[in-house]
mmCIF file of C-alpha atoms in Angstrom:
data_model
loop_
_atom_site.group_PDB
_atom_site.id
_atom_site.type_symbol
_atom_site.label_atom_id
_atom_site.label_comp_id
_atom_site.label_asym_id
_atom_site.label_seq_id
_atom_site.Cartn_x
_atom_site.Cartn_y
_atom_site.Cartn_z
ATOM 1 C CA UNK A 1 -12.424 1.726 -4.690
ATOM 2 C CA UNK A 2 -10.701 1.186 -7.789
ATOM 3 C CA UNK A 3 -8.224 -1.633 -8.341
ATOM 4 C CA UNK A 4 -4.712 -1.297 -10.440
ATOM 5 C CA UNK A 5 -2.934 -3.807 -11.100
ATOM 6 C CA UNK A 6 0.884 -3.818 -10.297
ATOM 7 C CA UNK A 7 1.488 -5.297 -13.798
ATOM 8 C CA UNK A 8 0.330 -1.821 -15.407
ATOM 9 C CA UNK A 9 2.249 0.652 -12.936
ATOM 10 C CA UNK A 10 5.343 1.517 -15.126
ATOM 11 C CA UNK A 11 9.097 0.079 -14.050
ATOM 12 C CA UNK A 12 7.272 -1.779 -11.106
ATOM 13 C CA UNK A 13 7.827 -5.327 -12.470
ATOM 14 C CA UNK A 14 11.535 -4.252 -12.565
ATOM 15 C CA UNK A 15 11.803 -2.860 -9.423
ATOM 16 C CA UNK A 16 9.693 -5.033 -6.952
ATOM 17 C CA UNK A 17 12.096 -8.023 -6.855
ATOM 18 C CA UNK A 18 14.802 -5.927 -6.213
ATOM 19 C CA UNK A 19 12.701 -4.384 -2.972
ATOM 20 C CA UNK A 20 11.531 -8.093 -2.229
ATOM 21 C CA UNK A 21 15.470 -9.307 -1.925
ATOM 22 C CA UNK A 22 16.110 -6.985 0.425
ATOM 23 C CA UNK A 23 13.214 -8.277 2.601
ATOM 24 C CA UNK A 24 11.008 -5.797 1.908
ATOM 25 C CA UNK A 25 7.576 -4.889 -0.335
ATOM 26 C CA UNK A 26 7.179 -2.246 -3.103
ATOM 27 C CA UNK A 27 3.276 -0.557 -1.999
ATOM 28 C CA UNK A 28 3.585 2.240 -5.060
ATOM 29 C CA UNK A 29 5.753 3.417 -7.466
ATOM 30 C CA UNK A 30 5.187 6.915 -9.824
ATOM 31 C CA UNK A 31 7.430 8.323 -12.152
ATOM 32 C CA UNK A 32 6.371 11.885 -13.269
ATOM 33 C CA UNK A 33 8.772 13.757 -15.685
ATOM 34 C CA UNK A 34 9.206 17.518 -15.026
ATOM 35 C CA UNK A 35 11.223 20.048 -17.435
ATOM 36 C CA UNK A 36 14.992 19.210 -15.851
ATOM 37 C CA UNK A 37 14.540 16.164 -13.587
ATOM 38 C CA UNK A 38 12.499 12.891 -13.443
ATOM 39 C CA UNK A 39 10.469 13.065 -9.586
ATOM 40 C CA UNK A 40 9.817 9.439 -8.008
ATOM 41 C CA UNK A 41 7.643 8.609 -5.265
ATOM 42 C CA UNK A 42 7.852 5.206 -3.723
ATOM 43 C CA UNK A 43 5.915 3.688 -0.561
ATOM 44 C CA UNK A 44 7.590 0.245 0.779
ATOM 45 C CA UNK A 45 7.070 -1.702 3.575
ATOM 46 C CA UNK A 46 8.047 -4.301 5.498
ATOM 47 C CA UNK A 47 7.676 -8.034 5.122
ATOM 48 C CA UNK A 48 5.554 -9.154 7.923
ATOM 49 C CA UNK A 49 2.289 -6.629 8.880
ATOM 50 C CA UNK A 50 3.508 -5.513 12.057
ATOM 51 C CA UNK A 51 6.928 -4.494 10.614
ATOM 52 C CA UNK A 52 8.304 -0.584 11.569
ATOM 53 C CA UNK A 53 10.192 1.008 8.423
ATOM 54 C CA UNK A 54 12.854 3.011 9.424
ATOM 55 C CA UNK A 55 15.392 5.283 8.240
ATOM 56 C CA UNK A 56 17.864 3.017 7.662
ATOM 57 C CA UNK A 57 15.557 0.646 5.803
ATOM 58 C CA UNK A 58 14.231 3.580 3.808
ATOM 59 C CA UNK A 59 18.098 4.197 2.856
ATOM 60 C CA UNK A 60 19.081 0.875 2.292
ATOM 61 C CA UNK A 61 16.201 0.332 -0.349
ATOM 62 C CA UNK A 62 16.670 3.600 -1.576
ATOM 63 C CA UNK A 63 20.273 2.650 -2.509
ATOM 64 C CA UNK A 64 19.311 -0.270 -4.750
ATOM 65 C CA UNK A 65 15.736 1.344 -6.287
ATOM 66 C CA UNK A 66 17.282 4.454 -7.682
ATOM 67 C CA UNK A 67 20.190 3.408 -9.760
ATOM 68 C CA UNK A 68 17.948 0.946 -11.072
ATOM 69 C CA UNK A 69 15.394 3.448 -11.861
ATOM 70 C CA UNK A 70 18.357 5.786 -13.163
ATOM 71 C CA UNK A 71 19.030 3.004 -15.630
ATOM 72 C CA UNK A 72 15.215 2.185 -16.800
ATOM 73 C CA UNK A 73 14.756 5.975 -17.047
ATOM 74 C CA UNK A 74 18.234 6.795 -18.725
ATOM 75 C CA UNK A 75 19.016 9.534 -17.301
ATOM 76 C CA UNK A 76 20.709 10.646 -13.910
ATOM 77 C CA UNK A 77 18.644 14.211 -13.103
ATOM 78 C CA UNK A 78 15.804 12.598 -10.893
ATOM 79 C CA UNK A 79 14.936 13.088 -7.815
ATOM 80 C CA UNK A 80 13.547 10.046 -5.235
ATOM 81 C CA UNK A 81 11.642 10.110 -2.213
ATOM 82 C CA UNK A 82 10.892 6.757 -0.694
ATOM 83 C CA UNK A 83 8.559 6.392 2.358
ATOM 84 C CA UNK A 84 7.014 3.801 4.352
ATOM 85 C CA UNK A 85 2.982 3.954 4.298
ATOM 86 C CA UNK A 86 2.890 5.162 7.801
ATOM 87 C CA UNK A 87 0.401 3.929 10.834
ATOM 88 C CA UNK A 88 -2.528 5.156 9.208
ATOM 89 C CA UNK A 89 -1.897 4.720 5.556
ATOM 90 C CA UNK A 90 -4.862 5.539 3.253
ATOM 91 C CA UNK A 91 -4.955 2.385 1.182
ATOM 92 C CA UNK A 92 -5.671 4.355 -2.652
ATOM 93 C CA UNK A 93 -5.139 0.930 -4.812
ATOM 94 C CA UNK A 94 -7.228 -2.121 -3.969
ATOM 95 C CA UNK A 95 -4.312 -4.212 -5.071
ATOM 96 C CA UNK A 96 -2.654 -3.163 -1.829
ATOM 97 C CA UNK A 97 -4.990 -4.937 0.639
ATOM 98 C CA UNK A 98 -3.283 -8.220 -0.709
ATOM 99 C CA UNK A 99 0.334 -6.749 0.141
ATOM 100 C CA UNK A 100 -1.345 -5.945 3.576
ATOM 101 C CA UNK A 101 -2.525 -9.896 4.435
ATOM 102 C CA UNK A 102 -2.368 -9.975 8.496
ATOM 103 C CA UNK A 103 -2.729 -6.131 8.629
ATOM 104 C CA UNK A 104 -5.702 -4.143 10.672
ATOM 105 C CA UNK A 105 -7.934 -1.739 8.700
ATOM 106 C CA UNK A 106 -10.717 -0.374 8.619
ATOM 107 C CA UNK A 107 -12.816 -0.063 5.239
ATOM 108 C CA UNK A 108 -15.716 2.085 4.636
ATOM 109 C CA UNK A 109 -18.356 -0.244 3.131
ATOM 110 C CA UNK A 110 -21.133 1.797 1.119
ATOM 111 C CA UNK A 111 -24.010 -0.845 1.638
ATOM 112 C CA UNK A 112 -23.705 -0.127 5.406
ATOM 113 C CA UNK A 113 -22.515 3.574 5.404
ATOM 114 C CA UNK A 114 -20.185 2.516 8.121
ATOM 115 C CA UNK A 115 -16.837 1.440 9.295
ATOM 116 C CA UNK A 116 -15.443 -2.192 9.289
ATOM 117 C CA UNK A 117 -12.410 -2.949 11.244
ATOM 118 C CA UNK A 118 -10.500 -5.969 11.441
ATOM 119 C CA UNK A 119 -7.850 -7.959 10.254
ATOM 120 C CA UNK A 120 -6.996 -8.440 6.111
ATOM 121 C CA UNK A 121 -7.504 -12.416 5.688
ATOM 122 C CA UNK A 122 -6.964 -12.213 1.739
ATOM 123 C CA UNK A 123 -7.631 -10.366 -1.411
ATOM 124 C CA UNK A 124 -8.200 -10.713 -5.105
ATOM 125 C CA UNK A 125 -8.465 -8.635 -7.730
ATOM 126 C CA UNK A 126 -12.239 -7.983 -6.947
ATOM 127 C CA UNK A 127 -12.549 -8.241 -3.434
ATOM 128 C CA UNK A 128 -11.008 -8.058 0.127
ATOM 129 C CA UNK A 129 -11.828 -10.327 3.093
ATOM 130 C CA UNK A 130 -11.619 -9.599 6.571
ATOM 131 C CA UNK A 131 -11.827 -11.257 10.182
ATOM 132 C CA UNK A 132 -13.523 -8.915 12.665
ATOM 133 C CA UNK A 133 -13.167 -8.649 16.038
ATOM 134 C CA UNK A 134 -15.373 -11.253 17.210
ATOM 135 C CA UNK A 135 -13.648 -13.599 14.812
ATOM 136 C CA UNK A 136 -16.608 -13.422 11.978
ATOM 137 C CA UNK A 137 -15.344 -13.469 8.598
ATOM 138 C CA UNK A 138 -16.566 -10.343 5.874
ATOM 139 C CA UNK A 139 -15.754 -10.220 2.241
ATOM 140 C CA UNK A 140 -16.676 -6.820 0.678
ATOM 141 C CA UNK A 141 -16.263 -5.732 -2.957
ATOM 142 C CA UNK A 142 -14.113 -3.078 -3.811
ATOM 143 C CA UNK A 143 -16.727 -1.398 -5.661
ATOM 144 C CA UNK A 144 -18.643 -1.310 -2.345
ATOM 145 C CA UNK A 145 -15.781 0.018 -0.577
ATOM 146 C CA UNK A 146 -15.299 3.952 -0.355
ATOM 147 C CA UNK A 147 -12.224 4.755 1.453
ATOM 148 C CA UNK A 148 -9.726 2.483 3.191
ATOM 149 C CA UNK A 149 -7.002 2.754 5.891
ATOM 150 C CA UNK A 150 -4.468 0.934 8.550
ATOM 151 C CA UNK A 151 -5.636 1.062 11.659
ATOM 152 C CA UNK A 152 -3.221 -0.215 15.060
ATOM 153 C CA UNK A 153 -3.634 -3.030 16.882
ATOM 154 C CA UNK A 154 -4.606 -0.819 20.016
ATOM 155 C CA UNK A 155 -7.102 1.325 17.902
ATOM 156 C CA UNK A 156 -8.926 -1.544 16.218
ATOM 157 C CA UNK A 157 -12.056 -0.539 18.027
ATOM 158 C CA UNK A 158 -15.537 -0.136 16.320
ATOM 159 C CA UNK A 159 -14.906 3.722 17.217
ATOM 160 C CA UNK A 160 -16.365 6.087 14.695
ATOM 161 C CA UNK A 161 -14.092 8.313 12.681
ATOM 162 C CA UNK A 162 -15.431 10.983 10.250
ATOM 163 C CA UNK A 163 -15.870 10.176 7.128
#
């Protein structure tokens, strides 16, 4: 699994705090430029790893993030959507596991060819450590990791999924 940093992802230094004020967290942020508008996609969630996003949090955000992206961009023809990463959010950046301390996943590690659930403990920008089940602590590379995703509370069983 790759890892990009949030300092590299265009307009996101500018626009995290602003998403952080409102009690919130800024997961992704792309920009892509068509003919007549500017498209934005953002993912934000909630403060504490348990947290439900929902419409009204998605609006309220939405209302700060875009005339601030209006302004970086300068222009007015874009068009936003802003979403929350869902229940079983496929984690694409490595730098999101440490936005997602205290959250369940489950990480495909390479060296086992195998699921690993538990609970995110802390990352870095090389690696990712998590408390299973039984309480045993794992740190995994992300280079050793192939896919990653949330995984509830009620699901975080040692269940197979396919891969």
């Amino acid at each position: 699994m790759e890892y990009t940093s949030y300092k590299s992802i265009k307009y996101y230094a500018e626009c995290a705090p602003l998403v952080e004020e409102l009690g919130y967290k800024l997961v992704d942020l792309k920009i892509i430029p068509a003919k007549t508008i500017t498209k934005i996609s953002a993912i934000v969630c909630t403060k504490e790893p348990d947290g439900n996003m929902g419409v009204n949090d998605c609006a309220k955000v939405h209302r700060i993030l875009l005339p601030k992206l209006e302004e970086l961009l300068g222009t007015e023809e874009t068009s936003m959507e802003l979403t929350s990463p869902g229940i079983e959010h496929n984690i694409k950046n490595a730098a999101e596991f440490a936005l997602f301390t205290g959250r369940n996943v489950r990480i495909w590690d390479k060296t086992v060819t195998d699921w690993i659930s538990g609970k995110i403990i802390s990352a870095d920008e090389k690696s990712v450590t998590i408390q299973k089940e039984e309480g045993t602590e794992f740190t995994q590379t992300f280079e050793n990791i192939a896919k990653a995703k949330f995984i509830s509370a009620a699901n975080n069983t040692n269940k197979k999924e396919e891969a």
